[in-house]
Short mmCIF file of N, CA and C in Angstrom, two decimals:
data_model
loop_
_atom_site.label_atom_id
_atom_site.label_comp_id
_atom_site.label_asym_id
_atom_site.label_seq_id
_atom_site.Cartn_x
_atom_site.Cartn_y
_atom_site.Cartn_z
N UNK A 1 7.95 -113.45 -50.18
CA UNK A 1 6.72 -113.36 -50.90
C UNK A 1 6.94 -112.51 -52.13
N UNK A 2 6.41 -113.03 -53.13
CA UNK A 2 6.67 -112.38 -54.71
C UNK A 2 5.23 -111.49 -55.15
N UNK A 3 5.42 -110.63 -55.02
CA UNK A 3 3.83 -109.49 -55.25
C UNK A 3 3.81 -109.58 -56.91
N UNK A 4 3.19 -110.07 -57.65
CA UNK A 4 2.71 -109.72 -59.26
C UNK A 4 1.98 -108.27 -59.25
N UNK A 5 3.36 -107.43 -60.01
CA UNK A 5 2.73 -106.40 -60.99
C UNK A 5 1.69 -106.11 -61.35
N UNK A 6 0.75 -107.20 -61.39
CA UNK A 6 -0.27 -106.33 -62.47
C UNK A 6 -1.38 -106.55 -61.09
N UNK A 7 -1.56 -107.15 -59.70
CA UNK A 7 -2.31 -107.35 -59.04
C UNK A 7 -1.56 -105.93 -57.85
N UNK A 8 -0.54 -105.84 -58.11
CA UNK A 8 0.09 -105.10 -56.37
C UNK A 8 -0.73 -103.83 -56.58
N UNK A 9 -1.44 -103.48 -55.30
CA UNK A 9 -1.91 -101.93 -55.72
C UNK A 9 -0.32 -100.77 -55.74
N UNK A 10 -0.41 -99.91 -56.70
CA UNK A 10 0.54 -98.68 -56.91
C UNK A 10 0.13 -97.54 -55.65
N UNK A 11 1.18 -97.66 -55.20
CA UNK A 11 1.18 -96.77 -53.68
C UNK A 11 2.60 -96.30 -54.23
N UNK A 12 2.68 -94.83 -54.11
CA UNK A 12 4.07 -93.98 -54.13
C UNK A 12 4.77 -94.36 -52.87
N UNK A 13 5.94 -94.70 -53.02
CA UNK A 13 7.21 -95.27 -51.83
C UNK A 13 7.43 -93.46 -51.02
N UNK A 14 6.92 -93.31 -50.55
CA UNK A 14 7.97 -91.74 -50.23
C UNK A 14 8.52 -92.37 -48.40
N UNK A 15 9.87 -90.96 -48.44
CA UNK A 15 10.74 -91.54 -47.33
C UNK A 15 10.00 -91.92 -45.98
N UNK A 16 8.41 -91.73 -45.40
CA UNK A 16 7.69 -91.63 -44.23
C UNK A 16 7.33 -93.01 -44.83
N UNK A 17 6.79 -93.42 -45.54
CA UNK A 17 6.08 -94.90 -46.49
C UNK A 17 6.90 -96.24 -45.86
N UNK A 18 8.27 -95.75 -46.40
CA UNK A 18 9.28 -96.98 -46.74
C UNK A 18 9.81 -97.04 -45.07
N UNK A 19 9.66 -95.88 -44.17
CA UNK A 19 9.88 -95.89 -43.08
C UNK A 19 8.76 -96.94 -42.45
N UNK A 20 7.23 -96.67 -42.73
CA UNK A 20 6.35 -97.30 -42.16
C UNK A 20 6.22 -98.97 -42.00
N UNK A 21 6.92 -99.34 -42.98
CA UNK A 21 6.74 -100.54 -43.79
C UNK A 21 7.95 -101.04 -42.83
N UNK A 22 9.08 -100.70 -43.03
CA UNK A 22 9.84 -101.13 -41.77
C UNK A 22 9.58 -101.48 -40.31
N UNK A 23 8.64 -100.37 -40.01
CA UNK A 23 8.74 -100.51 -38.28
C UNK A 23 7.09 -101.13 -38.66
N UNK A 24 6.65 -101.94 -39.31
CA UNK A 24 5.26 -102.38 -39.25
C UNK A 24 5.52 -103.62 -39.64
N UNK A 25 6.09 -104.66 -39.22
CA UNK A 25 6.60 -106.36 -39.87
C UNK A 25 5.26 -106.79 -40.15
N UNK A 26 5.19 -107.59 -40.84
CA UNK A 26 4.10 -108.80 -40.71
C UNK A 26 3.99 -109.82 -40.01
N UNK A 27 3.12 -110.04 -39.47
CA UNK A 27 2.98 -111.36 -38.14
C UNK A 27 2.85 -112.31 -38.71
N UNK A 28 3.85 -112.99 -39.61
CA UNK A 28 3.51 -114.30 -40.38
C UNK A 28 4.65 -115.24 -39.61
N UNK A 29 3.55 -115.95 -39.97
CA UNK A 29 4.18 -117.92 -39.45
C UNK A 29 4.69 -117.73 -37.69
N UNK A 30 5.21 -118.76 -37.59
CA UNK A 30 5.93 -119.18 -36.38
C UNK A 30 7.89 -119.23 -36.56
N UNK A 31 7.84 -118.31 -35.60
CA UNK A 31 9.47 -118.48 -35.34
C UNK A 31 10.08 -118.66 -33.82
N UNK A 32 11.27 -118.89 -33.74
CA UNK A 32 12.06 -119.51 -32.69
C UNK A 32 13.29 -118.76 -32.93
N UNK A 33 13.44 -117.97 -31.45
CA UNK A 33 15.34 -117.66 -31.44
C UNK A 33 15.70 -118.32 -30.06
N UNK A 34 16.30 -118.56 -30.21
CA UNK A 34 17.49 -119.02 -28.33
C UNK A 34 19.24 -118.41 -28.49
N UNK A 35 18.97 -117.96 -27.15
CA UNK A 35 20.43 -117.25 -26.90
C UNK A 35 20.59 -118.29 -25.68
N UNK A 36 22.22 -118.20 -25.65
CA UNK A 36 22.88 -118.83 -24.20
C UNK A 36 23.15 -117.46 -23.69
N UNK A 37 23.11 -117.11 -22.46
CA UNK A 37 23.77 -116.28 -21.24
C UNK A 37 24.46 -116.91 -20.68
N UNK A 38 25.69 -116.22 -20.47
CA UNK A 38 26.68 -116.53 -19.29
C UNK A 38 26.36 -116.21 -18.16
N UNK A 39 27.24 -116.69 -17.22
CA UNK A 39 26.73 -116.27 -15.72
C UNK A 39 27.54 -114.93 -15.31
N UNK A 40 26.50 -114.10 -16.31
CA UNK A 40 26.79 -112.28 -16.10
C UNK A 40 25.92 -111.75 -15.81
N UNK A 41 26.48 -110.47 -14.83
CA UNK A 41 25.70 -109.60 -14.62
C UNK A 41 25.15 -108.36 -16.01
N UNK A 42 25.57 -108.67 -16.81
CA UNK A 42 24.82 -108.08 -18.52
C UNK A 42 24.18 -109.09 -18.69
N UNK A 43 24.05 -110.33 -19.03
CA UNK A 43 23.07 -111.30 -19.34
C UNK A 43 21.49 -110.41 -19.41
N UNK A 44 21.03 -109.97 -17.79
CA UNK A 44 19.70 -109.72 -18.40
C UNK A 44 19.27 -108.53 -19.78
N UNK A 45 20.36 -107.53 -19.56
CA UNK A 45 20.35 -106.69 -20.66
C UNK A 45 20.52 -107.18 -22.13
N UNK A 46 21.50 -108.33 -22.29
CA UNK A 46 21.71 -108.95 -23.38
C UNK A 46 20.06 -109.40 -23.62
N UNK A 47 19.60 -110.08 -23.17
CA UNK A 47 18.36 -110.82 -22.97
C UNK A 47 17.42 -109.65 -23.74
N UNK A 48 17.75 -108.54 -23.15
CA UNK A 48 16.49 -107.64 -23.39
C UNK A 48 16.79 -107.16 -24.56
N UNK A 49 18.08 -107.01 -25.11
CA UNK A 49 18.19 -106.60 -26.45
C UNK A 49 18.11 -107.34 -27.60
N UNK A 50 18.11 -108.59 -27.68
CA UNK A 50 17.58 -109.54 -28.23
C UNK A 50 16.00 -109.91 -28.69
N UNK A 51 15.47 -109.47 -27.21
CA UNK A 51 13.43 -109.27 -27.78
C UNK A 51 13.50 -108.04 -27.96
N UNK A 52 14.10 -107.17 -28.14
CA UNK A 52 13.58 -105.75 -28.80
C UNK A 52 13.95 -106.06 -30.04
N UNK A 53 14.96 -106.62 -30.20
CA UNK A 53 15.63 -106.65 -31.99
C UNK A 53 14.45 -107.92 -32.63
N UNK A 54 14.11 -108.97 -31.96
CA UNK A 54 13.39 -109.74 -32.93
C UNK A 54 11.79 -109.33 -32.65
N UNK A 55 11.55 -108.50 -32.02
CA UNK A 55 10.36 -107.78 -31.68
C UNK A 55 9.91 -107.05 -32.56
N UNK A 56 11.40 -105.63 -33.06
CA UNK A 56 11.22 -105.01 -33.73
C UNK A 56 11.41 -105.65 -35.32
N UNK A 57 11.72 -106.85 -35.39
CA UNK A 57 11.66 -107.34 -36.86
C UNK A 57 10.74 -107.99 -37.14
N UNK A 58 10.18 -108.59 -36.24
CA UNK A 58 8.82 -109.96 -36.37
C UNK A 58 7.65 -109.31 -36.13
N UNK A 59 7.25 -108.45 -35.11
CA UNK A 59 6.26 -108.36 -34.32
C UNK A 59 5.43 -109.31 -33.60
N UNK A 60 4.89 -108.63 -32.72
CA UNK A 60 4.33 -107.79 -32.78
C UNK A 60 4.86 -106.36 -31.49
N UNK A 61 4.39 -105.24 -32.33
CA UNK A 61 4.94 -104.37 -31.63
C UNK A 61 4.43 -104.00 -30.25
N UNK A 62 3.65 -104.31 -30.13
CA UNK A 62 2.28 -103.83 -28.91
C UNK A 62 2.54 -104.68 -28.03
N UNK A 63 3.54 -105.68 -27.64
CA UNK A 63 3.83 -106.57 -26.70
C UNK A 63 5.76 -106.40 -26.16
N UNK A 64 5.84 -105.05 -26.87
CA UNK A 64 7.12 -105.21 -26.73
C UNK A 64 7.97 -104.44 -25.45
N UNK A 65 7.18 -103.66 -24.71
CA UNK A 65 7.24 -103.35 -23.49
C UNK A 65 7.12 -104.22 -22.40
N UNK A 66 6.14 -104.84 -22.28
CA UNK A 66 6.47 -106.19 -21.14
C UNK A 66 6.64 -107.24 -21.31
N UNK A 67 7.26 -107.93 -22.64
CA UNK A 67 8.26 -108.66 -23.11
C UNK A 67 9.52 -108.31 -22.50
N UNK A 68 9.89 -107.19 -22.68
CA UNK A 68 11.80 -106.54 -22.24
C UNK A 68 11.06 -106.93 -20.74
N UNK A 69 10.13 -106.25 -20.21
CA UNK A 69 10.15 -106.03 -18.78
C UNK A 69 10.28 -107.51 -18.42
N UNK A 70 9.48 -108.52 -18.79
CA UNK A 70 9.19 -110.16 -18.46
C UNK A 70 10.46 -110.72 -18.57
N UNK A 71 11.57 -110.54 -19.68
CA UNK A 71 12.83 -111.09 -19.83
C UNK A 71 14.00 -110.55 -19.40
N UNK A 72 13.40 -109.46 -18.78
CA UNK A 72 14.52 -109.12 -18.14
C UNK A 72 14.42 -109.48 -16.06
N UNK A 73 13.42 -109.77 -15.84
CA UNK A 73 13.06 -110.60 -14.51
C UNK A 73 13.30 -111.95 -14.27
N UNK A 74 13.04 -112.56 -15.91
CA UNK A 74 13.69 -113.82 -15.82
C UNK A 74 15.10 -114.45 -16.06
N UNK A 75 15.37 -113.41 -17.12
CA UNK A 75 17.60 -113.10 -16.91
C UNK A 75 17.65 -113.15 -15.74
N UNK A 76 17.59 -111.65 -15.07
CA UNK A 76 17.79 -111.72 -14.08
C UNK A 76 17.57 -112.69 -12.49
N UNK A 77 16.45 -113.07 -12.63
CA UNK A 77 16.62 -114.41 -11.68
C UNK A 77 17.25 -115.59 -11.74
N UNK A 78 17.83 -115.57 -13.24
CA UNK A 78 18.19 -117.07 -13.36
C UNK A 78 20.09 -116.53 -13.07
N UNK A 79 20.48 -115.49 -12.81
CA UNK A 79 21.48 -114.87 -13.01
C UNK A 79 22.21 -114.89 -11.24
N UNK A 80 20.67 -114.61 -10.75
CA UNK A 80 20.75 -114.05 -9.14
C UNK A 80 21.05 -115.95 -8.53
N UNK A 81 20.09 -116.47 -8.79
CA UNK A 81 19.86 -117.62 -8.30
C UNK A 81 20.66 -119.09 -8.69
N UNK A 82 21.03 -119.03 -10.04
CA UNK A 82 21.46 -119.98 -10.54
C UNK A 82 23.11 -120.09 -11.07
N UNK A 83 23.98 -120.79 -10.63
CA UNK A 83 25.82 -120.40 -10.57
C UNK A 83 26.28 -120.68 -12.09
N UNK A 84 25.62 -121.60 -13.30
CA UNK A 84 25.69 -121.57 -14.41
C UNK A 84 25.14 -120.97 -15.26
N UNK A 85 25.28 -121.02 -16.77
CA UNK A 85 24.84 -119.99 -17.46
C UNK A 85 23.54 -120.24 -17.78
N UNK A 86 22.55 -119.43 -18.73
CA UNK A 86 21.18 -119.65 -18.54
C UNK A 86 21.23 -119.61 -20.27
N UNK A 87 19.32 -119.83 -20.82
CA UNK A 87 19.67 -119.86 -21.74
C UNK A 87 18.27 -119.41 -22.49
N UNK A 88 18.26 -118.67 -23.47
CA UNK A 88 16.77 -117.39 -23.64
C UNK A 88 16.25 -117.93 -24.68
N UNK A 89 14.81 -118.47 -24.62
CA UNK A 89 13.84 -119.02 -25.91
C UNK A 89 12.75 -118.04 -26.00
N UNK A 90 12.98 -117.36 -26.98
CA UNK A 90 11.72 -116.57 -27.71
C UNK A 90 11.31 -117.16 -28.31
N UNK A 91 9.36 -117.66 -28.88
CA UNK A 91 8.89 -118.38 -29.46
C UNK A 91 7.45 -117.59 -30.13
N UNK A 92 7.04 -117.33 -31.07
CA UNK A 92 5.88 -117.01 -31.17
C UNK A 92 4.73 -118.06 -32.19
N UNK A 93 3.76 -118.12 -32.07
CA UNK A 93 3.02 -119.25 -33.06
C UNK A 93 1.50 -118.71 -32.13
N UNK A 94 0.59 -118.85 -33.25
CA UNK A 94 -0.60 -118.60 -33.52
C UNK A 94 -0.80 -117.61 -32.49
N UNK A 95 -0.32 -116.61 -32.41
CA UNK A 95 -0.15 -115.29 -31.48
C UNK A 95 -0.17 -115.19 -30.02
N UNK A 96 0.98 -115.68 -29.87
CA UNK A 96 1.03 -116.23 -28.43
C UNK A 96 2.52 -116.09 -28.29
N UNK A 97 3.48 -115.19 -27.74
CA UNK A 97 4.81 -114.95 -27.67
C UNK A 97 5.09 -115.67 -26.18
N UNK A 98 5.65 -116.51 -26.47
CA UNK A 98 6.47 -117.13 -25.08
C UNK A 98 7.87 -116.91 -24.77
N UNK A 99 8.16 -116.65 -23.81
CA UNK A 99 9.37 -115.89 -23.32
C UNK A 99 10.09 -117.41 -22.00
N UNK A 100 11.14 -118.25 -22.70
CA UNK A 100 11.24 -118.93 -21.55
C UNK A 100 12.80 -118.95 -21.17
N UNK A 101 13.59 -119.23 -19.99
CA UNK A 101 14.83 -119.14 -19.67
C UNK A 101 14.78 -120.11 -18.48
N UNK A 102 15.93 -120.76 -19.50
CA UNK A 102 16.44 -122.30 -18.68
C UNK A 102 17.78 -121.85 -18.08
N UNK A 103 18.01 -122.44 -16.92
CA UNK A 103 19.52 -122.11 -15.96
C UNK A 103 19.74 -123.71 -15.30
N UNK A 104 20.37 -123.17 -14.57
CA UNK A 104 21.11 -124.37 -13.70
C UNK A 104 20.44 -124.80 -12.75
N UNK A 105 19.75 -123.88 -11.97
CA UNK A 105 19.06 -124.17 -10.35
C UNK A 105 18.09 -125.52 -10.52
N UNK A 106 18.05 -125.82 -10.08
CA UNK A 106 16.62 -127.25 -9.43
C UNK A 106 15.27 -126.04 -8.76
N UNK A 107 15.66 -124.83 -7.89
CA UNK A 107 14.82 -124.34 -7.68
C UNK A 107 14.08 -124.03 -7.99
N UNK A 108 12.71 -124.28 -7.56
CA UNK A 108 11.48 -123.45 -8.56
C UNK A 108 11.21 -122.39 -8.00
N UNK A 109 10.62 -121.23 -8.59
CA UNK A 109 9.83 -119.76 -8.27
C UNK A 109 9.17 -120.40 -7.19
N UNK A 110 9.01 -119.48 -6.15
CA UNK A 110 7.77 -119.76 -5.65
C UNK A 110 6.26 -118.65 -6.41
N UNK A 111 5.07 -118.85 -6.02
CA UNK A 111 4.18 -118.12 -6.69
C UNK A 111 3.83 -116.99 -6.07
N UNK A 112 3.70 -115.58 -6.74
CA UNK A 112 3.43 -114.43 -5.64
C UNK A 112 2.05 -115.16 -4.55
N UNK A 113 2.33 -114.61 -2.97
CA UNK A 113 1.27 -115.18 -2.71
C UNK A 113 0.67 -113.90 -1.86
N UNK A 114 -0.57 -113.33 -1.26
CA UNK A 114 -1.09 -112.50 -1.03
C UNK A 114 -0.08 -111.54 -0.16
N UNK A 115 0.59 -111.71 0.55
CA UNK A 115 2.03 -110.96 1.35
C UNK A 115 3.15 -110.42 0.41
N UNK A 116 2.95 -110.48 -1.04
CA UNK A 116 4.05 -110.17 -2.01
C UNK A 116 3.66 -108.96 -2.73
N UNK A 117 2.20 -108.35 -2.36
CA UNK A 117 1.81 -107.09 -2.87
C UNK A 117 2.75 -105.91 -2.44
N UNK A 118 3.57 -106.11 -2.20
CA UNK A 118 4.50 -104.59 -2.05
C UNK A 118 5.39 -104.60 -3.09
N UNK A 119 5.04 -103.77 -4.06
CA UNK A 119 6.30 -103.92 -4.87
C UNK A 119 7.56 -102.84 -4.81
N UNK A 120 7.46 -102.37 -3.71
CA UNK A 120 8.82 -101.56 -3.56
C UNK A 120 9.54 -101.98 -2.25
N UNK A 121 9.63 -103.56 -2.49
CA UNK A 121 10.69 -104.37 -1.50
C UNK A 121 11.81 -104.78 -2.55
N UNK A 122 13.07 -105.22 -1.91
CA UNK A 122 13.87 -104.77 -2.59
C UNK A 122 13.87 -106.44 -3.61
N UNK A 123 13.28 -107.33 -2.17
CA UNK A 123 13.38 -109.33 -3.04
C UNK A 123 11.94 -109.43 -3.19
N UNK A 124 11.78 -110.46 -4.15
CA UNK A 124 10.28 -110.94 -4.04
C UNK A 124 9.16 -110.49 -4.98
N UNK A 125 9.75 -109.58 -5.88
CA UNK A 125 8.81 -108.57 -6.75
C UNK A 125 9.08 -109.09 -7.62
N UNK A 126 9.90 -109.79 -8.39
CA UNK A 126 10.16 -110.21 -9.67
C UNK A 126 9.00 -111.59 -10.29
N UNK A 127 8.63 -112.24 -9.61
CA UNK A 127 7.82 -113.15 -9.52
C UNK A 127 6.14 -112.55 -9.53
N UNK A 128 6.32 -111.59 -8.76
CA UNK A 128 4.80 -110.52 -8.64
C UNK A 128 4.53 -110.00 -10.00
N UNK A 129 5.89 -109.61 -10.36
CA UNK A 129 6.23 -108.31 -11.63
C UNK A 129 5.47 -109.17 -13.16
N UNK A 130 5.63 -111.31 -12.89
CA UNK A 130 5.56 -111.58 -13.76
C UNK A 130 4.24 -112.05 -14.06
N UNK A 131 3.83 -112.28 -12.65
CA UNK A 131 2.53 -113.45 -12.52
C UNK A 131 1.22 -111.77 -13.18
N UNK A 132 1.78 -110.50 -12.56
CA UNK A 132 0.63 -109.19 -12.75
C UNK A 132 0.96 -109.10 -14.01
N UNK A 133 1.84 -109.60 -15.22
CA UNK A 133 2.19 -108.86 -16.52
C UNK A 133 2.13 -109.86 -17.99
N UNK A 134 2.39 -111.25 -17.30
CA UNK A 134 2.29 -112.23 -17.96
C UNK A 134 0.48 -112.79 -18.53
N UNK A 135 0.26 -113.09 -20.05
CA UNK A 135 -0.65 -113.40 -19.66
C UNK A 135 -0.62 -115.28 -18.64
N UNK A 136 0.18 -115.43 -18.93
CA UNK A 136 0.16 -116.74 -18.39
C UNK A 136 1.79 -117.07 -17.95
N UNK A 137 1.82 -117.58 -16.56
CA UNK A 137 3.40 -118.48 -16.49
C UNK A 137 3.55 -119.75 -15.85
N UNK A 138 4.93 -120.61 -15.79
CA UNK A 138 5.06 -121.26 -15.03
C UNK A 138 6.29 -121.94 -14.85
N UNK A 139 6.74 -122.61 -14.66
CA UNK A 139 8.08 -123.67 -14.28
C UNK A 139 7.80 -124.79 -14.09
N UNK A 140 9.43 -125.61 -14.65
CA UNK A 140 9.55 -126.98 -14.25
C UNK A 140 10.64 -127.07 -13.99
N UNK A 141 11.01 -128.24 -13.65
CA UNK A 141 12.20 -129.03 -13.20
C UNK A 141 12.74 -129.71 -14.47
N UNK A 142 13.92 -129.95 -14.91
CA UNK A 142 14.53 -130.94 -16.16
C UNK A 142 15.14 -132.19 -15.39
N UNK A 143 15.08 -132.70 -16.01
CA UNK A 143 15.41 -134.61 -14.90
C UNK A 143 16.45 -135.00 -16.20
N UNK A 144 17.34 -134.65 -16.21
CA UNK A 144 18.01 -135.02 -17.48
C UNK A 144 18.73 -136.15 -17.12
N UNK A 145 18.85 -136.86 -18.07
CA UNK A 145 19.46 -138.26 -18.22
C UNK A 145 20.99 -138.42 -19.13
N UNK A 146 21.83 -139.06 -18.96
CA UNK A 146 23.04 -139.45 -20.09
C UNK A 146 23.73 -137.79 -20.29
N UNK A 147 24.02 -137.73 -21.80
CA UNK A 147 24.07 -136.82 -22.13
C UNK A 147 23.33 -135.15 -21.82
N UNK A 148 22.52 -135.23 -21.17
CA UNK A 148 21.18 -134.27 -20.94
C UNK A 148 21.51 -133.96 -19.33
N UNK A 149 22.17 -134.83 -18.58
CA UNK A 149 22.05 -134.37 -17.08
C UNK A 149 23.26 -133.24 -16.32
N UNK A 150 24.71 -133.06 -17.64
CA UNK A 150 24.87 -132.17 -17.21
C UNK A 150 24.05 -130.26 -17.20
N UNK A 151 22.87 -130.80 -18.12
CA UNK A 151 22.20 -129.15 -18.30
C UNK A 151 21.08 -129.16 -17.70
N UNK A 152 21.11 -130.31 -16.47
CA UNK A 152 19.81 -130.36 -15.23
C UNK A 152 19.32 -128.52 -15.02
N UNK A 153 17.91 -128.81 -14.57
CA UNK A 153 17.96 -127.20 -13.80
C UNK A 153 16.87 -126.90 -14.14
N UNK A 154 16.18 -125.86 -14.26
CA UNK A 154 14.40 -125.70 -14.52
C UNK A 154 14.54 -124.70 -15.51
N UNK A 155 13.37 -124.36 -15.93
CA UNK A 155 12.78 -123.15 -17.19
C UNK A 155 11.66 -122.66 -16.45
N UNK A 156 11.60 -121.94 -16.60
CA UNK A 156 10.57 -120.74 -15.96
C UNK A 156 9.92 -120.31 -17.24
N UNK A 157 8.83 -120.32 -17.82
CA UNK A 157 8.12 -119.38 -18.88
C UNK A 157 7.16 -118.72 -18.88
N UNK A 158 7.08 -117.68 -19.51
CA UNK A 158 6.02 -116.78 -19.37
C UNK A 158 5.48 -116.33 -20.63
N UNK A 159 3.75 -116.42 -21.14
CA UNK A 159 3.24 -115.83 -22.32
C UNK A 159 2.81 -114.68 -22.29
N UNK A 160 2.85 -114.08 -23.36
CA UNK A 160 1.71 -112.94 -24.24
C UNK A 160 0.91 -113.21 -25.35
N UNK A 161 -0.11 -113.00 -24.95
CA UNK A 161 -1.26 -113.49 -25.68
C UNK A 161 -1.32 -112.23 -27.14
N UNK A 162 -0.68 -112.04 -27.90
CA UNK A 162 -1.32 -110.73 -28.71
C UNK A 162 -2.53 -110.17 -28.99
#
């Protein structure tokens, strides 16, 4: 974006200013990143450093705590559960950040169901962690065909509404 001189209001740059302007992005347009994960045990951390970095460049900032927390449950399950590598779609458009990760498994989540309220069991919380934090989630199955059926396996996604 090109600001004209004679319209930009004159605001002094000082070093707290030019700091602000940094850690304050603008929420413009719609963007898309995807990472591949290997089938590592860093994957979910990779995962998480990835929505902090396009978090902290895009925004929005106020979603960026249970974003890491949301992508790093879904690394991690697709890591625990699935023997190939997985693969991380950050998406945001008309303020709605979707967080989705495709793997290998056919398995779907099951949905927390009233017996999954303990969250200091050691299995079973990750699904609780997402359905209580997410504004919205879900899964499918991929039925891939030809070319497409060796990357069979489901996506799990989860939104934030900003």
């Amino acid at each position: 974006m090109i600001a004209d001189a004679s319209v930009a209001p004159t605001v002094p740059v000082t070093p707290a200013a030019a700091h602000a302007v940094r850690t304050a992005p603008a929420q413009v347009g719609a963007w898309r990143y995807t990472l591949y994960l290997p089938h590592s045990p860093l994957a979910p951390g990779v995962a998480r450093a990835l929505v902090r970095t396009v978090l902290r460049a895009h925004g929005p900032l106020a979603l960026l705590d249970r974003a890491e927390l949301l992508v790093s449950e879904l690394a991690s399950n697709a890591y625990r559960y699935a023997r190939g590598s997985a693969s991380l779609r950050v998406d945001w458009r008309a303020g709605v950040l979707r967080i989705s990760v495709r793997d290998t498994s056919t398995e779907l989540p099951q949905p927390p169901g009233p017996d999954t309220g303990d969250l200091s069991q050691e299995s079973g919380r990750g699904m609780r962690l997402i359905s209580e934090c997410a504004d919205d989630w879900s899964c499918y199955r991929l039925a891939g065909r030809g070319r497409q059926a060796r990357g069979s396996g489901k996506v799990v996604w989860c939104e934030l509404i900003a």
